[in-house]
JSON list of C-alpha atoms in Angstrom, two decimals:
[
{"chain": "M", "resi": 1, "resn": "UNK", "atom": "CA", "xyz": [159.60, 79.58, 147.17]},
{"chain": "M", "resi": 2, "resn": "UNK", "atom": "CA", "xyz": [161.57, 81.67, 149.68]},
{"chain": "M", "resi": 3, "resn": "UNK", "atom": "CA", "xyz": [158.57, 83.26, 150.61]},
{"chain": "M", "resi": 4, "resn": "UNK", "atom": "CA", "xyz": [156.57, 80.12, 151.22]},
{"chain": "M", "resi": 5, "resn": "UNK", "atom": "CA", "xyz": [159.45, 78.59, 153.69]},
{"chain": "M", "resi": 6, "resn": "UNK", "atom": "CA", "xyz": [159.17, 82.05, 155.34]},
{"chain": "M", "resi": 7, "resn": "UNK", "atom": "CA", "xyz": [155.40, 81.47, 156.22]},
{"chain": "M", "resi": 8, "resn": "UNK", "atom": "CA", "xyz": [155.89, 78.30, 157.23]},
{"chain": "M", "resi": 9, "resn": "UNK", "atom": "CA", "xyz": [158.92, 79.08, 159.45]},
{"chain": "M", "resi": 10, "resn": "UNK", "atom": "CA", "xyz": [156.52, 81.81, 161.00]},
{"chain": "M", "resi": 11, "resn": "UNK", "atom": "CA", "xyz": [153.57, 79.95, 161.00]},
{"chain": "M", "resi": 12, "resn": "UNK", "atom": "CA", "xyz": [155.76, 76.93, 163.05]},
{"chain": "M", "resi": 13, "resn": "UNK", "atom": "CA", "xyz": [157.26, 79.22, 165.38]},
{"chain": "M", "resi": 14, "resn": "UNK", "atom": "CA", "xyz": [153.98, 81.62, 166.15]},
{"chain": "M", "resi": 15, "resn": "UNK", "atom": "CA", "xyz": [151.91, 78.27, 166.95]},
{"chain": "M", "resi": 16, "resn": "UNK", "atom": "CA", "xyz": [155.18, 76.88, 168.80]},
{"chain": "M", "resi": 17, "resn": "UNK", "atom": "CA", "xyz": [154.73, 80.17, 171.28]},
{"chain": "M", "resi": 18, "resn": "UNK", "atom": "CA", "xyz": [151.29, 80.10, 171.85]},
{"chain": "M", "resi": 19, "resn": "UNK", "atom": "CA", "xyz": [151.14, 76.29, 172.94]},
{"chain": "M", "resi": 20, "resn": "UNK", "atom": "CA", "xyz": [153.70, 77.01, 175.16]},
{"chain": "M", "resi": 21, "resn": "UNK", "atom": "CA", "xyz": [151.89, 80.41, 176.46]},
{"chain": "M", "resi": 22, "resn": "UNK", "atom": "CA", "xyz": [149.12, 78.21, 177.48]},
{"chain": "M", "resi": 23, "resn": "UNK", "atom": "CA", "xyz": [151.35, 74.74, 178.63]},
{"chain": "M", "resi": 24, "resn": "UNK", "atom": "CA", "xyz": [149.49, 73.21, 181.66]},
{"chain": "M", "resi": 25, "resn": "UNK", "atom": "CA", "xyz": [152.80, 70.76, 182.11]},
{"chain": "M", "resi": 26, "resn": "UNK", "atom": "CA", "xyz": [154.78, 71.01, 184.89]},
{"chain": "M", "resi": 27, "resn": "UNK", "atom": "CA", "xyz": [154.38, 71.56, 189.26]},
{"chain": "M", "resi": 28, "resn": "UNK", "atom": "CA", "xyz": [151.94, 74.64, 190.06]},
{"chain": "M", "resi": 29, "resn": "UNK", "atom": "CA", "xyz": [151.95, 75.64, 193.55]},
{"chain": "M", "resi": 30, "resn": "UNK", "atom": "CA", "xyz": [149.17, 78.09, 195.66]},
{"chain": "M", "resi": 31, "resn": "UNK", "atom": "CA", "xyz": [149.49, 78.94, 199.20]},
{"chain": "M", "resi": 32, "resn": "UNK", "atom": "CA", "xyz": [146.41, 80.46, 200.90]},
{"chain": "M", "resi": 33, "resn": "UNK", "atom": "CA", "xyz": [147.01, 84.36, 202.22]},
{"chain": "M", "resi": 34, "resn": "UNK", "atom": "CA", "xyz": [147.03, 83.15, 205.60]},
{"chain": "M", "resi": 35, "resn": "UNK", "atom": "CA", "xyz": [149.92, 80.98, 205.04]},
{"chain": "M", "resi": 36, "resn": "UNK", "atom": "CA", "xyz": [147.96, 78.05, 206.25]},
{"chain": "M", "resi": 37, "resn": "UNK", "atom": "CA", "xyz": [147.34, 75.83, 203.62]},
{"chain": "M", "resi": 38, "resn": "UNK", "atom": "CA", "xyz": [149.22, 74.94, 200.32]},
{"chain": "M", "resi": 39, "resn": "UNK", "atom": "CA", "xyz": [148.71, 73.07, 196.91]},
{"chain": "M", "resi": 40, "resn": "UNK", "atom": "CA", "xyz": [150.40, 71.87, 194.36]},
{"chain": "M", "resi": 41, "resn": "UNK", "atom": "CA", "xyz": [149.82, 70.45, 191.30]},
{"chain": "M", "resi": 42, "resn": "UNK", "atom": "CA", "xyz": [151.60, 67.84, 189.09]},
{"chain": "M", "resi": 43, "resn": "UNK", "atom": "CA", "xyz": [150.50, 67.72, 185.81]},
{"chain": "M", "resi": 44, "resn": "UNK", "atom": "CA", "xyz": [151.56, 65.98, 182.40]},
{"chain": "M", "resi": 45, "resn": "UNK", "atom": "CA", "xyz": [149.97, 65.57, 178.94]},
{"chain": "M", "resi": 46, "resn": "UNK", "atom": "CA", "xyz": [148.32, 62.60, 177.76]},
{"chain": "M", "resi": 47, "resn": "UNK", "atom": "CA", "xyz": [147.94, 63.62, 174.75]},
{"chain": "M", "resi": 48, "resn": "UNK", "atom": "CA", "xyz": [146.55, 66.76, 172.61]},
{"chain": "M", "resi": 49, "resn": "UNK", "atom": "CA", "xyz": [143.10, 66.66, 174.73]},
{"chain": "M", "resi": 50, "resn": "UNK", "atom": "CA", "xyz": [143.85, 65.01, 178.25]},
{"chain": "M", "resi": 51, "resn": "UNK", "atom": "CA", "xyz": [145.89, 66.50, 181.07]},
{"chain": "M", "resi": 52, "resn": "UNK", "atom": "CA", "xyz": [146.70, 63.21, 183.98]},
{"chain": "M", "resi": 53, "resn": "UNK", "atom": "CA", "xyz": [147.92, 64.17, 186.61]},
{"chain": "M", "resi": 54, "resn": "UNK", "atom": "CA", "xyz": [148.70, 64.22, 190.79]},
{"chain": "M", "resi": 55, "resn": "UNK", "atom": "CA", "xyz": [147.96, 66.36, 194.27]},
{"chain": "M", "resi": 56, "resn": "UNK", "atom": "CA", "xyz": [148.98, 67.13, 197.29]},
{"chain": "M", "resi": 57, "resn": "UNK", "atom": "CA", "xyz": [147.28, 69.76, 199.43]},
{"chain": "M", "resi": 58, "resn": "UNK", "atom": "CA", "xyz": [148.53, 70.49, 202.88]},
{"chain": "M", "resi": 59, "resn": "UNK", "atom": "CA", "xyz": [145.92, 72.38, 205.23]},
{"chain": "M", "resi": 60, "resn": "UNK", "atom": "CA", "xyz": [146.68, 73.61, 208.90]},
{"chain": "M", "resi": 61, "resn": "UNK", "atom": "CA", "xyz": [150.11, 74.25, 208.74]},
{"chain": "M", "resi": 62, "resn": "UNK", "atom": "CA", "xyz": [150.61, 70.80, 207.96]},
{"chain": "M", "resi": 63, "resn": "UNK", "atom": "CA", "xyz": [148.20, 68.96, 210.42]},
{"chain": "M", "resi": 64, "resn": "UNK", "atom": "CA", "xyz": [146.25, 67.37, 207.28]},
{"chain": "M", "resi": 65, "resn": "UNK", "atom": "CA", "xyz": [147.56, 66.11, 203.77]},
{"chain": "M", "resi": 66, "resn": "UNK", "atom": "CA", "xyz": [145.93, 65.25, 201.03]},
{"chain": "M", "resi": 67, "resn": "UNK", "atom": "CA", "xyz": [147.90, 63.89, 198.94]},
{"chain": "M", "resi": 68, "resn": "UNK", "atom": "CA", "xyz": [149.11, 61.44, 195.84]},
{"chain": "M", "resi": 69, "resn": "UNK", "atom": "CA", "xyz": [149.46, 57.82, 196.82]},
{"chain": "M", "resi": 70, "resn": "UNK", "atom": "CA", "xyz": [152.25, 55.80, 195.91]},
{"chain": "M", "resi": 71, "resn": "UNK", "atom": "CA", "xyz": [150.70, 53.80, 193.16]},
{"chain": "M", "resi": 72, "resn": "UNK", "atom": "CA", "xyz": [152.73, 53.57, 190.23]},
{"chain": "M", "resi": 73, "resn": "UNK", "atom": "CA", "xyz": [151.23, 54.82, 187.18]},
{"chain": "M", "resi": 74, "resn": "UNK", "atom": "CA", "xyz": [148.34, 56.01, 189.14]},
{"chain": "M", "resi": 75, "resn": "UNK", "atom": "CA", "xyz": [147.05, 59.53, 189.06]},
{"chain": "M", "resi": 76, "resn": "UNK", "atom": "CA", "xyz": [144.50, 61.49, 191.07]},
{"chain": "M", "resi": 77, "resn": "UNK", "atom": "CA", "xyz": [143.59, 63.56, 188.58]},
{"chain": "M", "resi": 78, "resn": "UNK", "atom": "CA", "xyz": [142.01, 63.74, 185.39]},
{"chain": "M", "resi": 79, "resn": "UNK", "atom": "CA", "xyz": [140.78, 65.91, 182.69]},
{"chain": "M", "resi": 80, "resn": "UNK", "atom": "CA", "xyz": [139.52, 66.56, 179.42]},
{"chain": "M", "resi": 81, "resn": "UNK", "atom": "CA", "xyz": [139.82, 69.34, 177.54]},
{"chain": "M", "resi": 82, "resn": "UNK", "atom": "CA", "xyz": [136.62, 71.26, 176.93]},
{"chain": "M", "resi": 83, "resn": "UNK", "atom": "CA", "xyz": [138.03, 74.63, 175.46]},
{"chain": "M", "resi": 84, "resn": "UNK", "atom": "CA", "xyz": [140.72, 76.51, 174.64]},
{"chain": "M", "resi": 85, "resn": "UNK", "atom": "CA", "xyz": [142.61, 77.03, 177.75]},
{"chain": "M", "resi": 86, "resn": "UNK", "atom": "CA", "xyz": [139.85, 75.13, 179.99]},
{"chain": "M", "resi": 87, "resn": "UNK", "atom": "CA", "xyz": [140.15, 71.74, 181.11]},
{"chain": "M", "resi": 88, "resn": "UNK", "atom": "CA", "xyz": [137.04, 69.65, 183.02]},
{"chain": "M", "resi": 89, "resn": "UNK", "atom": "CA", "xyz": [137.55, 66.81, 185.24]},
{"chain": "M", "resi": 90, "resn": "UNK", "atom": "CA", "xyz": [137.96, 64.60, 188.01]},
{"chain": "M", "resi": 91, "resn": "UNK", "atom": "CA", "xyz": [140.45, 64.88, 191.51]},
{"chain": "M", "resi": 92, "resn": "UNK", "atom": "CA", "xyz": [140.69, 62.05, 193.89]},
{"chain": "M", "resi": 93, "resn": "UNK", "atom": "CA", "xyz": [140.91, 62.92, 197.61]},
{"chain": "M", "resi": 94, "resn": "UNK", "atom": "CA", "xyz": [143.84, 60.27, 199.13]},
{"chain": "M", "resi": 95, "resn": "UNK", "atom": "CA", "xyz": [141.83, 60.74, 201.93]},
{"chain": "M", "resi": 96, "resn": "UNK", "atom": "CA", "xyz": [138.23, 59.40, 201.52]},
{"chain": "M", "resi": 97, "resn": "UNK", "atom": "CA", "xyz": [139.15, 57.88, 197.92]},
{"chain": "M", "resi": 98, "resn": "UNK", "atom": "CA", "xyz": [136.08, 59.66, 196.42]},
{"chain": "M", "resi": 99, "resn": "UNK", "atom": "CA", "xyz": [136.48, 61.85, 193.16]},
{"chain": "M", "resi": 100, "resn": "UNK", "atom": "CA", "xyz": [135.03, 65.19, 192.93]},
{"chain": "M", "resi": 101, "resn": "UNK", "atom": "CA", "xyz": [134.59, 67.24, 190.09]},
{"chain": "M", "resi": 102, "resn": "UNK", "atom": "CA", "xyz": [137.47, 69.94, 189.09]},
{"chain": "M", "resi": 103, "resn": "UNK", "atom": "CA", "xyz": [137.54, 72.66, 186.46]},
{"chain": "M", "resi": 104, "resn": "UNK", "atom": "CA", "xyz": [141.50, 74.11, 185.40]},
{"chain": "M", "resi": 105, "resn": "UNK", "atom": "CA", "xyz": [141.68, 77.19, 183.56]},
{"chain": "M", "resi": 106, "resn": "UNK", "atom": "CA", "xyz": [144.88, 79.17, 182.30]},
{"chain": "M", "resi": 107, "resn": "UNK", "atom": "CA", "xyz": [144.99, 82.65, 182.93]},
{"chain": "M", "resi": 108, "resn": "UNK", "atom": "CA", "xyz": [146.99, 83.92, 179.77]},
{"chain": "M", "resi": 109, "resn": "UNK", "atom": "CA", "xyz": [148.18, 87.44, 181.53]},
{"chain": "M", "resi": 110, "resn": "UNK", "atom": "CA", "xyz": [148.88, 85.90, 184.92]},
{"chain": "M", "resi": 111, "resn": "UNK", "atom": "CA", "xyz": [150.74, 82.99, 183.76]},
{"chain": "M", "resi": 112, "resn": "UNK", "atom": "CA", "xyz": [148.35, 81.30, 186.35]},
{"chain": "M", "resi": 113, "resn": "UNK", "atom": "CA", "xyz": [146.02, 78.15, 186.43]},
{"chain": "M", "resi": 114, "resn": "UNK", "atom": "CA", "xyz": [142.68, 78.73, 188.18]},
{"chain": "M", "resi": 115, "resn": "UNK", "atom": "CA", "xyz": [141.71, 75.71, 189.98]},
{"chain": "M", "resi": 116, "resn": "UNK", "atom": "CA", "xyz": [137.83, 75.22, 190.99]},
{"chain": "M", "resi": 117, "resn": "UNK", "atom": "CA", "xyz": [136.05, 72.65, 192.48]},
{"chain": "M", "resi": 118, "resn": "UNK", "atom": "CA", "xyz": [132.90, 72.60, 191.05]},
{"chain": "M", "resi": 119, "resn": "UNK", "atom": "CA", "xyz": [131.61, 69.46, 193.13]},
{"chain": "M", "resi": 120, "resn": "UNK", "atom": "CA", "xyz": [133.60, 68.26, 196.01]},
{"chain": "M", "resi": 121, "resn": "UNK", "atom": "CA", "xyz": [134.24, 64.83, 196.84]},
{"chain": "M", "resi": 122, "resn": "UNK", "atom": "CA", "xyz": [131.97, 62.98, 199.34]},
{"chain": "M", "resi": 123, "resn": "UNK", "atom": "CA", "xyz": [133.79, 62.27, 202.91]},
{"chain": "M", "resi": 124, "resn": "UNK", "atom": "CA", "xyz": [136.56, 64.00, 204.38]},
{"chain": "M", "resi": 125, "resn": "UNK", "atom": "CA", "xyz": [138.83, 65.30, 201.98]},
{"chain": "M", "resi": 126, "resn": "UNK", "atom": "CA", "xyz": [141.15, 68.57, 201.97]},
{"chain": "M", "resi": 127, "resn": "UNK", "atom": "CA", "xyz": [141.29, 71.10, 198.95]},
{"chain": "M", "resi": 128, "resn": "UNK", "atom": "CA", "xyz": [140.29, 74.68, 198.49]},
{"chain": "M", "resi": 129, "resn": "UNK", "atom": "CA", "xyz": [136.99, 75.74, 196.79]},
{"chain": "M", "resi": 130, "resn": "UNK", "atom": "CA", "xyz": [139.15, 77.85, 194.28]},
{"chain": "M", "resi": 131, "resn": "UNK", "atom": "CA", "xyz": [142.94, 78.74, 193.98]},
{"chain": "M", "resi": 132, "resn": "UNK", "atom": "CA", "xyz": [145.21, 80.55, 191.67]},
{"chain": "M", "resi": 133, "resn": "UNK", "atom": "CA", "xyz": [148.35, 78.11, 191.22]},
{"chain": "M", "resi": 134, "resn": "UNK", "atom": "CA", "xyz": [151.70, 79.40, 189.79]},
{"chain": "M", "resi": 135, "resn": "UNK", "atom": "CA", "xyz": [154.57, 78.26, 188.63]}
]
């Protein structure tokens, strides 16, 4: 019996720390080498598969936003998850309105998201191609 509460304990608290080692949750933040341009991410879990979530990207030192609107309960982005640690989906620009198409990966030994757009949005809109996001 003791034994079997043991494994479970174990079994609770190793799957417990691996979640969390890969928990997209939270604000993620990436500013460009050139100190130009900045991102950041808001993201929360719909449940066990979907990551909702909002934007806002600053570019030229602040001369052009792209960012969440004020709509309550609305989010700009969306994903679903298509693997472990990889999430597919769709970001709305607040500038055009248009969605384009968005992959978010974890980088376990960064403790990093990689964010790539793998089809950008049609019109003006202001995010980079690719961008490693911390916390």
């Amino acid at each position: 019996m003791k034994q079997t509460l043991l494994f479970l304990f174990l079994l609770i608290f190793v799957s417990g720390f691996a979640q969390q080692s890969q928990d997209f949750a939270g604000n993620w933040f990436w500013e460009s080498p050139d100190g130009q341009n900045t991102m950041e991410l808001q993201l929360e879990y719909e449940n066990q598969n979907r990551i909702v979530g909002n934007h806002c990207v600053i570019f030229y030192q602040g001369e052009k936003t792209d960012c969440k609107r004020k709509d309550a309960g609305a989010f700009t982005i969306n994903l679903v998850k298509i693997a472990k640690g990889v999430y597919d989906g769709t970001i709305e620009s607040a500038v055009s309105f248009t969605s384009g198409k968005i992959r978010l990966q974890y980088i376990d030994r960064e403790k990093a998201i990689r964010f790539y757009l793998k089809e950008v949005p049609p019109g003006e809109f202001y995010m980079p191609k690719e961008a490693f996001l911390m916390r």
